[in-house]
XYZ file of C-alpha atoms in Angstrom:
583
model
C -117.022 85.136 120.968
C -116.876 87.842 118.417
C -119.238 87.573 115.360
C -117.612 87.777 111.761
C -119.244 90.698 109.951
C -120.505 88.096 107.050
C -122.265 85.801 109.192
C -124.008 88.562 110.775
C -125.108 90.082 107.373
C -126.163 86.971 105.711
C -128.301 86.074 109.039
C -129.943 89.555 108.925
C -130.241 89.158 105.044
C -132.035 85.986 105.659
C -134.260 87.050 107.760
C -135.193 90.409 106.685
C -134.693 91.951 109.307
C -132.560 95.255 107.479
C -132.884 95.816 103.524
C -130.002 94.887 101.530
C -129.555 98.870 100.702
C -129.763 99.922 104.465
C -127.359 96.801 104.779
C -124.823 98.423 102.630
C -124.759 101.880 104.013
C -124.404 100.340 107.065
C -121.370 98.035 105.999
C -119.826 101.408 104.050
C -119.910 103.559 107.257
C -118.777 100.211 109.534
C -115.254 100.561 106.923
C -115.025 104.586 107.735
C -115.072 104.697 111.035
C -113.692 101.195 111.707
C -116.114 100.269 113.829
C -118.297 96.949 113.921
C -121.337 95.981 111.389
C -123.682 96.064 115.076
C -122.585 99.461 115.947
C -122.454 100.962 112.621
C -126.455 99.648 112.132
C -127.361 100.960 115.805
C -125.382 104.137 114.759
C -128.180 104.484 111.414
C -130.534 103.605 113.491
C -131.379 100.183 111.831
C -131.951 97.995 113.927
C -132.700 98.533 118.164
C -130.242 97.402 120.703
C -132.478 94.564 121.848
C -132.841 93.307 118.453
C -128.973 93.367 117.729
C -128.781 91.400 120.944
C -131.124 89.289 120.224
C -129.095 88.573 116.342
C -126.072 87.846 118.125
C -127.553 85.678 120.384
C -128.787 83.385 117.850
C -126.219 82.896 115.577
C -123.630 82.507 118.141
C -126.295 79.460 119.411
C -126.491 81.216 122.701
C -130.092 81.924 124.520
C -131.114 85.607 124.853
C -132.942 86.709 127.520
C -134.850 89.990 128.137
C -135.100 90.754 132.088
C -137.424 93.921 131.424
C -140.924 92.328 132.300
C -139.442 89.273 134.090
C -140.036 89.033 138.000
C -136.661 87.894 139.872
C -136.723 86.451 142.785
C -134.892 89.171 145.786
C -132.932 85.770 146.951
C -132.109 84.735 143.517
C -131.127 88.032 142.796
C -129.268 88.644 146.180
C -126.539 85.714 144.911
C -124.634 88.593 143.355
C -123.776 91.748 145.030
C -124.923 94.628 143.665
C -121.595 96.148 143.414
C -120.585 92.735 141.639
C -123.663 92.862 139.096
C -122.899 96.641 138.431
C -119.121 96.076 137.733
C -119.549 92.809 135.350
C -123.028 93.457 133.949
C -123.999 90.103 135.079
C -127.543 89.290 137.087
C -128.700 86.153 138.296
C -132.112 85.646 136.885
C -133.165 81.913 137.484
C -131.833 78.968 139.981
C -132.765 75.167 139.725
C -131.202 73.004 141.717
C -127.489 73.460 142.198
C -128.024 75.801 138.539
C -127.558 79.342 138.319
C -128.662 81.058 135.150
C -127.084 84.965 134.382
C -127.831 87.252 132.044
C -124.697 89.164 130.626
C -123.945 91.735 128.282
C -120.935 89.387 127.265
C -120.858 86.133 127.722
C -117.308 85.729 127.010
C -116.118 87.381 129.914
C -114.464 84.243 131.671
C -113.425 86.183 134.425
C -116.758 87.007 135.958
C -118.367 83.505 135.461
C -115.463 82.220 136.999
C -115.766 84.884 140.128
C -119.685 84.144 140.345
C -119.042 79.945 140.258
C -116.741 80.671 143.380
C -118.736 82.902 145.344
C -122.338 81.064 144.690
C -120.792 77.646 144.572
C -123.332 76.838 141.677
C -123.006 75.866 138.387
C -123.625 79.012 136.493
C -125.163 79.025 132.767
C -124.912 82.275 130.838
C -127.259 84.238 128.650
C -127.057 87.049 126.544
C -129.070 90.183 127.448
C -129.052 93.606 126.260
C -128.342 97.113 128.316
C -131.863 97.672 128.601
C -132.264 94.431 131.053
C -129.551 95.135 132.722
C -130.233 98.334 133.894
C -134.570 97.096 134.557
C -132.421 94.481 137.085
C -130.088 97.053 138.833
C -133.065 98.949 139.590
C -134.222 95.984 141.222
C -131.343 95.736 144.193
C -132.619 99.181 145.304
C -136.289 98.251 144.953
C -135.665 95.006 147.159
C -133.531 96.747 149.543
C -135.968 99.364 150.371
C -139.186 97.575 150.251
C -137.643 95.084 152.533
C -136.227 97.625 154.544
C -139.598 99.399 154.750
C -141.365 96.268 155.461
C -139.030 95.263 158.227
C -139.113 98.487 159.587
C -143.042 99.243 159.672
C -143.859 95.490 161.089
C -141.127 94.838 163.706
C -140.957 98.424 165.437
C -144.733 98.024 165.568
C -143.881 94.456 167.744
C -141.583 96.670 169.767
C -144.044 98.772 170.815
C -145.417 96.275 173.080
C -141.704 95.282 174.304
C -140.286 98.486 175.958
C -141.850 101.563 177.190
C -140.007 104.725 176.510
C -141.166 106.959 179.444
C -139.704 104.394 181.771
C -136.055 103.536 183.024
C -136.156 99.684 181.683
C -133.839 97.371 183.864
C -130.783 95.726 182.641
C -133.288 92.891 182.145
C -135.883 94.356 179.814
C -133.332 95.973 177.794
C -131.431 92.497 177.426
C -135.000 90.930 176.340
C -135.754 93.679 174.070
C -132.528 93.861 172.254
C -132.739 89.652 171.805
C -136.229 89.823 170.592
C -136.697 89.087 167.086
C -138.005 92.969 165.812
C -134.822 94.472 167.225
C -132.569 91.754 165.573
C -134.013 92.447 162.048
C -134.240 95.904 162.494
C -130.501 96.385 163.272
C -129.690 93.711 160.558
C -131.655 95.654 157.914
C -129.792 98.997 158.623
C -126.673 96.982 158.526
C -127.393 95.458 155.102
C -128.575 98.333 153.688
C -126.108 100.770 154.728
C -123.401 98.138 153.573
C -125.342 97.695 149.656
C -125.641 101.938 149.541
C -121.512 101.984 149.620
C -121.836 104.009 153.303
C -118.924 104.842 155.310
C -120.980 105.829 158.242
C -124.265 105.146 159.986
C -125.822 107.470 162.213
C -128.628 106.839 164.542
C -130.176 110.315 166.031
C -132.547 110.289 168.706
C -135.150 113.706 167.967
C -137.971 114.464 170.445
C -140.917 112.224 168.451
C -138.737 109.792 166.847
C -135.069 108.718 165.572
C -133.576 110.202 162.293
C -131.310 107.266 160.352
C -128.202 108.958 158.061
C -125.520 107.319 155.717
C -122.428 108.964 154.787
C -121.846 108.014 151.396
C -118.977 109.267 149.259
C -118.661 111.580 152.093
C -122.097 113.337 152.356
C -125.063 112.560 155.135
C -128.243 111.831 153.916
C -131.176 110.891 155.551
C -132.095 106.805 154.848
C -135.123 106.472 157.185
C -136.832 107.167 160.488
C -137.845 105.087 163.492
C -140.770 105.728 166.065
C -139.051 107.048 169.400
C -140.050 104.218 170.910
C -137.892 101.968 169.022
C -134.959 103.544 169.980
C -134.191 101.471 173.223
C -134.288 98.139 171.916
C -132.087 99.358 168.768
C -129.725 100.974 171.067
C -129.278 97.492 173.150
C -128.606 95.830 170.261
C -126.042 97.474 169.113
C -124.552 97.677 172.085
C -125.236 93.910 172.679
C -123.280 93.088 169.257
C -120.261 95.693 171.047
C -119.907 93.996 174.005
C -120.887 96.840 175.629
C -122.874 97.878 178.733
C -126.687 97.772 177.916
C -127.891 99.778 181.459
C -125.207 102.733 180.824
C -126.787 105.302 179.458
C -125.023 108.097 180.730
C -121.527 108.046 180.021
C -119.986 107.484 176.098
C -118.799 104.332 175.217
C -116.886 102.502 172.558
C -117.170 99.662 170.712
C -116.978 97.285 167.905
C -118.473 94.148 165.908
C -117.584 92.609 163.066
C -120.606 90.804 159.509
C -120.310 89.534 156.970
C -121.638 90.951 154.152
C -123.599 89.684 150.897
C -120.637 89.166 148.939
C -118.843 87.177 151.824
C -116.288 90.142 152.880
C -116.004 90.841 156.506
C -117.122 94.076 157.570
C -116.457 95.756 160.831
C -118.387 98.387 162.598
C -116.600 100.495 164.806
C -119.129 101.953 167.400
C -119.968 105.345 168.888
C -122.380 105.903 171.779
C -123.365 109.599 173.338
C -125.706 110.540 175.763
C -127.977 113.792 174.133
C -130.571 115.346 175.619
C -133.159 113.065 173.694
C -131.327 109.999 173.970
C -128.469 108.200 173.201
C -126.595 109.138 169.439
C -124.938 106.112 167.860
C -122.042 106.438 165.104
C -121.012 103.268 163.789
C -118.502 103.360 161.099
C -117.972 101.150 158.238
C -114.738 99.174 158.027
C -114.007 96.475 154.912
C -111.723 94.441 157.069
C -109.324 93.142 153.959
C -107.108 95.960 153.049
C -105.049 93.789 150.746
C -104.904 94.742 147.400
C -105.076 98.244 147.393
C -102.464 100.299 145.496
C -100.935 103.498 146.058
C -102.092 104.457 142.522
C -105.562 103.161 143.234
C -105.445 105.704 146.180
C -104.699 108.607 143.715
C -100.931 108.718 144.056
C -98.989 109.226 140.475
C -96.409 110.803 138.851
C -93.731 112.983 140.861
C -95.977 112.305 144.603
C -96.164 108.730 143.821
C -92.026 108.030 143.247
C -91.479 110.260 146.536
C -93.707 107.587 148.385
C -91.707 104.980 147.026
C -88.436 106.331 147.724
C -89.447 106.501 151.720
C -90.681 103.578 151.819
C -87.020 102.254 150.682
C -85.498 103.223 153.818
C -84.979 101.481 156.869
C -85.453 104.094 158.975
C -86.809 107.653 159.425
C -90.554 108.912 160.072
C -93.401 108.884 157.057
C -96.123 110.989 158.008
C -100.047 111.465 156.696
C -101.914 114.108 157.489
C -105.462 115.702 157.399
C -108.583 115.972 159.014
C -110.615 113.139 160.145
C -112.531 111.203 157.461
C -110.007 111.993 154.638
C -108.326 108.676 154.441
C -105.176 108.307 155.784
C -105.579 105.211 157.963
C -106.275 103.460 154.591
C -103.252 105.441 152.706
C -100.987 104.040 156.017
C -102.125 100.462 155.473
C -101.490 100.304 151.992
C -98.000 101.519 152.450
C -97.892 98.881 155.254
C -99.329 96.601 152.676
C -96.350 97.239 150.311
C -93.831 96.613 153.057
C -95.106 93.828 154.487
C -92.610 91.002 153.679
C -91.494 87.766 155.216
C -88.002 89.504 156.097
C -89.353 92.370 158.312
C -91.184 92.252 161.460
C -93.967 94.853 161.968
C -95.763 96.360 164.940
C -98.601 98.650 165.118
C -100.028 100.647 168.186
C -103.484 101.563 166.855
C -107.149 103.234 168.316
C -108.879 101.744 167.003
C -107.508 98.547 164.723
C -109.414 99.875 161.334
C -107.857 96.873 159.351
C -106.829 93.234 160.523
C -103.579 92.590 158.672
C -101.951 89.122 158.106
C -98.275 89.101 159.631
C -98.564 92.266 161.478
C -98.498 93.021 165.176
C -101.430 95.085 165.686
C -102.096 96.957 169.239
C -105.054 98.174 170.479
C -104.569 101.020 173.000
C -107.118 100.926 175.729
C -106.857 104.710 177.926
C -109.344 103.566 180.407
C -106.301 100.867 182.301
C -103.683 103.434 181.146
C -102.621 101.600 178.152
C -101.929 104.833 176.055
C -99.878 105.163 172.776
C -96.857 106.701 174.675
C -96.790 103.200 176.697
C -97.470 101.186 173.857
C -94.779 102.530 171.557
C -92.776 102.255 174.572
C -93.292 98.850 174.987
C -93.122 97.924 171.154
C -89.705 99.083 170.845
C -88.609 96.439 173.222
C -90.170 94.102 170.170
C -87.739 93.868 167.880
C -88.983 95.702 165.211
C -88.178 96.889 161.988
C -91.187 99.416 160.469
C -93.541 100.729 163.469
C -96.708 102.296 162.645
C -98.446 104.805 165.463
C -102.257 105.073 164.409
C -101.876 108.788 165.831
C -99.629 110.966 166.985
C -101.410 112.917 169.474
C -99.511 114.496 172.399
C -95.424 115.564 172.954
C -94.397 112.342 174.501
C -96.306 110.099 171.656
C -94.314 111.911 169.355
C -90.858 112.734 170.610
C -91.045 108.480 171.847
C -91.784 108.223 167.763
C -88.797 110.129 166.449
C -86.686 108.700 168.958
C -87.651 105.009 167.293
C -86.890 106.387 164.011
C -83.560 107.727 165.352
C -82.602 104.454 167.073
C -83.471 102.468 163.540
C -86.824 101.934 162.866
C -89.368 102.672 160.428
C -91.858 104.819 161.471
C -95.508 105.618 160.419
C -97.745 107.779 161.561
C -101.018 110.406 161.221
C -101.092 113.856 162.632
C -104.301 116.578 162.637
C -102.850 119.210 160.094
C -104.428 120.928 157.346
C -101.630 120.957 154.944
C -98.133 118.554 154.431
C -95.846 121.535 155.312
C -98.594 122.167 158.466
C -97.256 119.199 160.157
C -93.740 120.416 160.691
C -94.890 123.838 163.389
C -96.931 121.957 164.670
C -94.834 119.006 166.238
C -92.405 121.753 167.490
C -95.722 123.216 169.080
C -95.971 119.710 170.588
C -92.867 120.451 172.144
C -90.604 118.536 169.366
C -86.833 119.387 168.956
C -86.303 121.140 165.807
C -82.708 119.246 165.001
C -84.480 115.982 166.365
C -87.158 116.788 163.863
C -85.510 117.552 161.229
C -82.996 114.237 161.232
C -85.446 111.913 160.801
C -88.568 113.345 159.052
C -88.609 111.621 155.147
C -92.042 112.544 154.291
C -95.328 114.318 154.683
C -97.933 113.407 153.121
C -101.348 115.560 152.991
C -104.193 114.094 151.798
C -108.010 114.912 151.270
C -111.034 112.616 149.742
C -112.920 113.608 146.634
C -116.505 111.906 144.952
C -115.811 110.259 141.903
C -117.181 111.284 138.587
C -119.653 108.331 137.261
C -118.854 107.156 134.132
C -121.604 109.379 132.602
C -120.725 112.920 132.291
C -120.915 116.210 130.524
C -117.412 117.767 128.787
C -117.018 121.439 129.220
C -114.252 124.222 128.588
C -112.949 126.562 130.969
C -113.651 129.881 130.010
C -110.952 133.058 130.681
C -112.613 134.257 133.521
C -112.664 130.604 135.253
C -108.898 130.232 134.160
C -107.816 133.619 135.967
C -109.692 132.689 139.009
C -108.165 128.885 138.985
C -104.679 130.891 138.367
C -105.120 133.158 141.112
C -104.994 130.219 144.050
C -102.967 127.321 142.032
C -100.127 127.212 140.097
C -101.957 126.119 136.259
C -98.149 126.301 134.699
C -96.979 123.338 137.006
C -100.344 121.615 136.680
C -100.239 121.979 132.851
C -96.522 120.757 132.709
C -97.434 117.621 135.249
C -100.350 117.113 133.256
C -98.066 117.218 129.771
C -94.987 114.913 131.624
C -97.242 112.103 132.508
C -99.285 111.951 128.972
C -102.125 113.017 130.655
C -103.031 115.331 127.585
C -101.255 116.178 124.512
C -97.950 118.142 124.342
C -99.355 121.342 122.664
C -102.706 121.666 124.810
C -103.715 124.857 126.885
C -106.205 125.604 129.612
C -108.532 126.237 127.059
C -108.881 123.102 125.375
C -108.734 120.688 127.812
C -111.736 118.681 128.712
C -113.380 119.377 132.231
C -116.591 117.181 133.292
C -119.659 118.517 134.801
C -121.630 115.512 136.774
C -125.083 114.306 134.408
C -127.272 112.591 137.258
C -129.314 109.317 135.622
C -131.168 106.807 137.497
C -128.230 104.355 137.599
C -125.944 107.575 139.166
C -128.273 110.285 141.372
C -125.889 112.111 142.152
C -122.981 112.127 139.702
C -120.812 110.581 141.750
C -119.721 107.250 142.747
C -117.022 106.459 145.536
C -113.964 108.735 146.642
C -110.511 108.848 145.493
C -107.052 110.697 147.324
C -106.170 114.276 146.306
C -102.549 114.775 147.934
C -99.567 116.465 148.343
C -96.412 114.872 148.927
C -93.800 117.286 150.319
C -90.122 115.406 150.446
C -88.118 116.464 153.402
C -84.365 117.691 151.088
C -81.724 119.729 152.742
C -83.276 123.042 152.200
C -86.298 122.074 154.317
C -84.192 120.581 157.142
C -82.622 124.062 156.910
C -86.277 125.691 157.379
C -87.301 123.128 159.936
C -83.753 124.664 162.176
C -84.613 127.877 161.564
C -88.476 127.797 162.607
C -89.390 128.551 159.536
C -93.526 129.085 159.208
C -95.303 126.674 157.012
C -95.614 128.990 154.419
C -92.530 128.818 153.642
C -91.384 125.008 153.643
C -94.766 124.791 151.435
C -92.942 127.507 149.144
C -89.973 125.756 148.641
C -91.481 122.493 148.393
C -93.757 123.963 145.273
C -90.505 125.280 143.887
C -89.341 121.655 144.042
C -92.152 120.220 141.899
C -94.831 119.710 144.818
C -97.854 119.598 143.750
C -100.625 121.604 146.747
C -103.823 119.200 146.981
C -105.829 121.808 145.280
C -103.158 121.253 142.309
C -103.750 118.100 142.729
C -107.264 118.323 141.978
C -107.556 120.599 139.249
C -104.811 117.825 137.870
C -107.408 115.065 138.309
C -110.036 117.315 137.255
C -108.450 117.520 134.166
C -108.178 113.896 134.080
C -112.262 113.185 134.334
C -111.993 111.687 137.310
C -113.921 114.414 139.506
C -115.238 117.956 138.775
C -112.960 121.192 139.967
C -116.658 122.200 141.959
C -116.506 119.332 144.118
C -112.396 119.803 144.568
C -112.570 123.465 145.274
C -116.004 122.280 148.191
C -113.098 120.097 149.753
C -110.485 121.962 149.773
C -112.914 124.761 151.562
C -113.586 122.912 154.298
């Protein structure tokens, strides 16, 4: 509900609030810069944000509301996600009844009141707030979070003190009535909640000589969230391992598991589960899975341009191999679902054979391979084939018989998708012949290779900076700049005529909102399409040098390329592309 410039002037005419003169410098520089009356007065330094919003508020008839000195109830608060609040600069302030009352920055956005009526199930009434409020209430999620967190933490492994003794083997018994017993429950709940509000990918639960050191991953670096007393580290233990399914007296030999929460926002989260015996106890990893991987987008991932169309094109064909590689962590489970995501159609049937299942899927097959009975990926893709399907995706390709039983599916017909352990695209082809792989086999059925890598995410505050000469000759002595520039030129990215040397690059600007300059991960990749000159290579032996050369002198992009492309773009900074691709 936009305010006519008139209405706005006459109200703060009226009510004296700016001098008629001010007024009309205001108004003059509003018609230069075409901007709005508001911004043009905030610009002058007329009138304070909270006042403008305050303005608006009342000639539009709407209530204002200022959140800095108001207290907001953590459950009240709690009705929208943090993620949620951040996104739509909406926080609920006030509940009565079956009435929600938010505080927005714009009240016209339909879309979010609409979200928040669904997931609340309230009647929601909006007021205007300003930036200021906003920002006082985001604070707040943290502030709950942690205070609760603390609080849980200090009172309940203080009741667990008197529950297990930790210079005693407990029996199968205690350990059962320890993990059960409330302290343990809200202990493991808390770390659950908070780990899932801080955005983490991983949780890790470390076992020291005088107590237990809790880490998150998040955007893809460990830091340290909390610690434990050692003698809390039992009854923690058996609850995970209670919520696995797993074996609460074993605590000598690994084991695997996995449970599935809900989290604040109503998304189902799974945790897949890590156990290992260490000399001061037992290390768990739990990783963070969001369950619904529908939705997602190729270009969401980071594919575009040249990369994203060769993608496409293999996912056209009804049969041949698509393959994603990289190290572990850099996202190429979630790059195979999505292009299972974009396949998956009422006319195909698909079948996966996957350790673990990292995404449940609606109308796909999914196996879960269990090594312990002999149920390997060898026998499962065996048995899949019998199926009668027509894309197959292979969560790993891991030893010679996984993979020549792989190309043999994509020779007989099939679809296939699948991740290999390689540092680079054009690494993947030596080393499935080192797997024992037959070149010609190889080299009939491979479409694509994908190689992929995960970099943070530049917030949305951020400082512009030029390269300098020295920084472009050291950029030019590991990437090709003249292919970057020209992608960069081809898909509008920047303007026709610009150079290395005035193109904007970001430097991170950490605020209170952002710590750490970043926020969430996005795909750098290389897409290297398998043409007839490769399938020459791939007969000959060749090294992976030198498919990667002729793949670059086919357009390829590297992943460092890649980066300094989305560099350029201000979605991340070259440092933290040139710290990934070091690793």
């Amino acid at each position: 509900m936009k305010i006519q410039p008139d209405t706005l002037e006459q109200f703060l005419l009226d009510t004296s609030m700016v001098a008629a003169n001010d007024l009309n410098e205001a108004k003059n520089l509003a018609y230069e810069e075409n901007i709005d009356l508001g911004q043009a007065l905030l610009k002058k330094g007329l009138i304070s944000k909270d006042t403008l919003k305050r303005a608006e508020a009342y000639v539009l008839g709407i209530s204002f509301v200022s959140l800095k000195d108001k207290f907001i109830d953590p459950e009240v608060l709690s009705l929208i996600p943090e993620p949620v609040a951040r996104k739509y600069n909406i926080i609920a302030y006030k509940k009565e009844g079956d009435t929600l009352e938010v505080a927005m920055l714009d009240v016209d956005d339909l879309q979010a009141i609409d979200f928040i009526k669904k997931k609340t199930k309230l009647k929601v009434k909006p007021r205007l707030t300003d930036e200021e409020s906003i920002k006082h209430a985001l604070k707040l999620y943290q502030k709950s979070l942690k205070d609760e967190l603390g609080d849980v933490i200090k009172t309940e492994s203080k009741a667990l003190e008197h529950l297990v003794d930790p210079n005693s083997d407990e029996s199968e018994e205690d350990l059962k009535k320890a993990a059960e017993a409330v302290p343990a429950v809200r202990i493991v709940d808390s770390l659950l909640k908070h780990a899932i509000s801080q955005g983490a990918s991983d949780i890790h639960i470390e076992p020291q000589e005088n107590e237990v050191i809790v880490r998150y991953r998040i955007d893809g670096i460990l830091h340290d969230a909390m610690s434990l007393p050692k003698y809390a580290a039992s009854a923690v233990v058996a609850r995970i391992k209670v919520l696995s399914n797993l074996r609460i007296d074993e605590k000598r030999l690994p084991q695997d598991g996995r449970f599935r929460i809900k989290d604040p926002s109503g998304e189902k989260v799974a945790f897949r589960v890590s156990i290992l015996p260490t000399y001061y106890g037992e290390k768990v990893v739990m990783r963070l899975l969001r369950e619904n991987v529908r939705g997602f987008t190729l270009e969401a991932l980071g594919f575009h341009g040249e990369g994203l169309e060769r993608v496409h094109e293999a996912t056209k064909k009804k049969t041949g191999l698509i393959l994603v590689t990289g190290p572990t962590g850099s996202g190429k489970s979630t790059t195979l679902y999505t292009i299972l995501d974009i396949l998956n159609t009422n006319e195909v049937n698909i079948s996966t054979v996957e350790d673990p299942i990292e995404y449940q899927m609606p109308r796909v097959n999914q196996t879960q391979v269990r090594p312990e009975i002999g149920f390997t990926f060898a026998l499962g893709l065996r048995t899949l084939v019998r199926q009668d399907p027509d894309i197959i995706m292979v969560g790993e390709i891991r030893d010679r018989e996984t993979a020549e039983l792989a190309i043999n599916a994509a020779l007989t017909g099939h679809l296939v998708l699948s991740t290999l352990h390689t540092n680079s695209a054009a690494g993947a082809v030596p080393r499935l012949i080192d797997m024992g792989v037959e070149p010609f086999l190889l080299a009939s059925v491979l479409q694509v290779v994908i190689g992929q890598r995960l970099v943070r995410v530049l917030c949305e505050e951020s400082e512009k900076y030029h390269l300098s000469r020295n920084e472009i000759d050291a950029l030019s002595e590991i990437a090709d700049l003249q292919t970057v520039l020209k992608a960069l030129k081809e898909e509008s990215v920047v303007d026709k005529n610009a150079t290395w040397k005035n193109i904007d690059f970001h430097k991170i600007k950490k605020t209170d909102k952002c710590p750490s300059g970043y926020k969430g991960r996005r795909g750098i990749q290389e897409v290297l399409k398998v043409d007839e000159a490769i399938k020459e290579l791939i007969l000959k032996g060749a090294s992976s040098d030198k498919i990667e050369a002729h793949a670059k002198s086919q357009g390829m992009l590297t992943m460092l390329e890649d980066g300094i492309f989305k560099a350029a773009q201000g979605k991340t900074t070259l440092d933290e592309v040139l710290r990934v691709i070091s690793e």
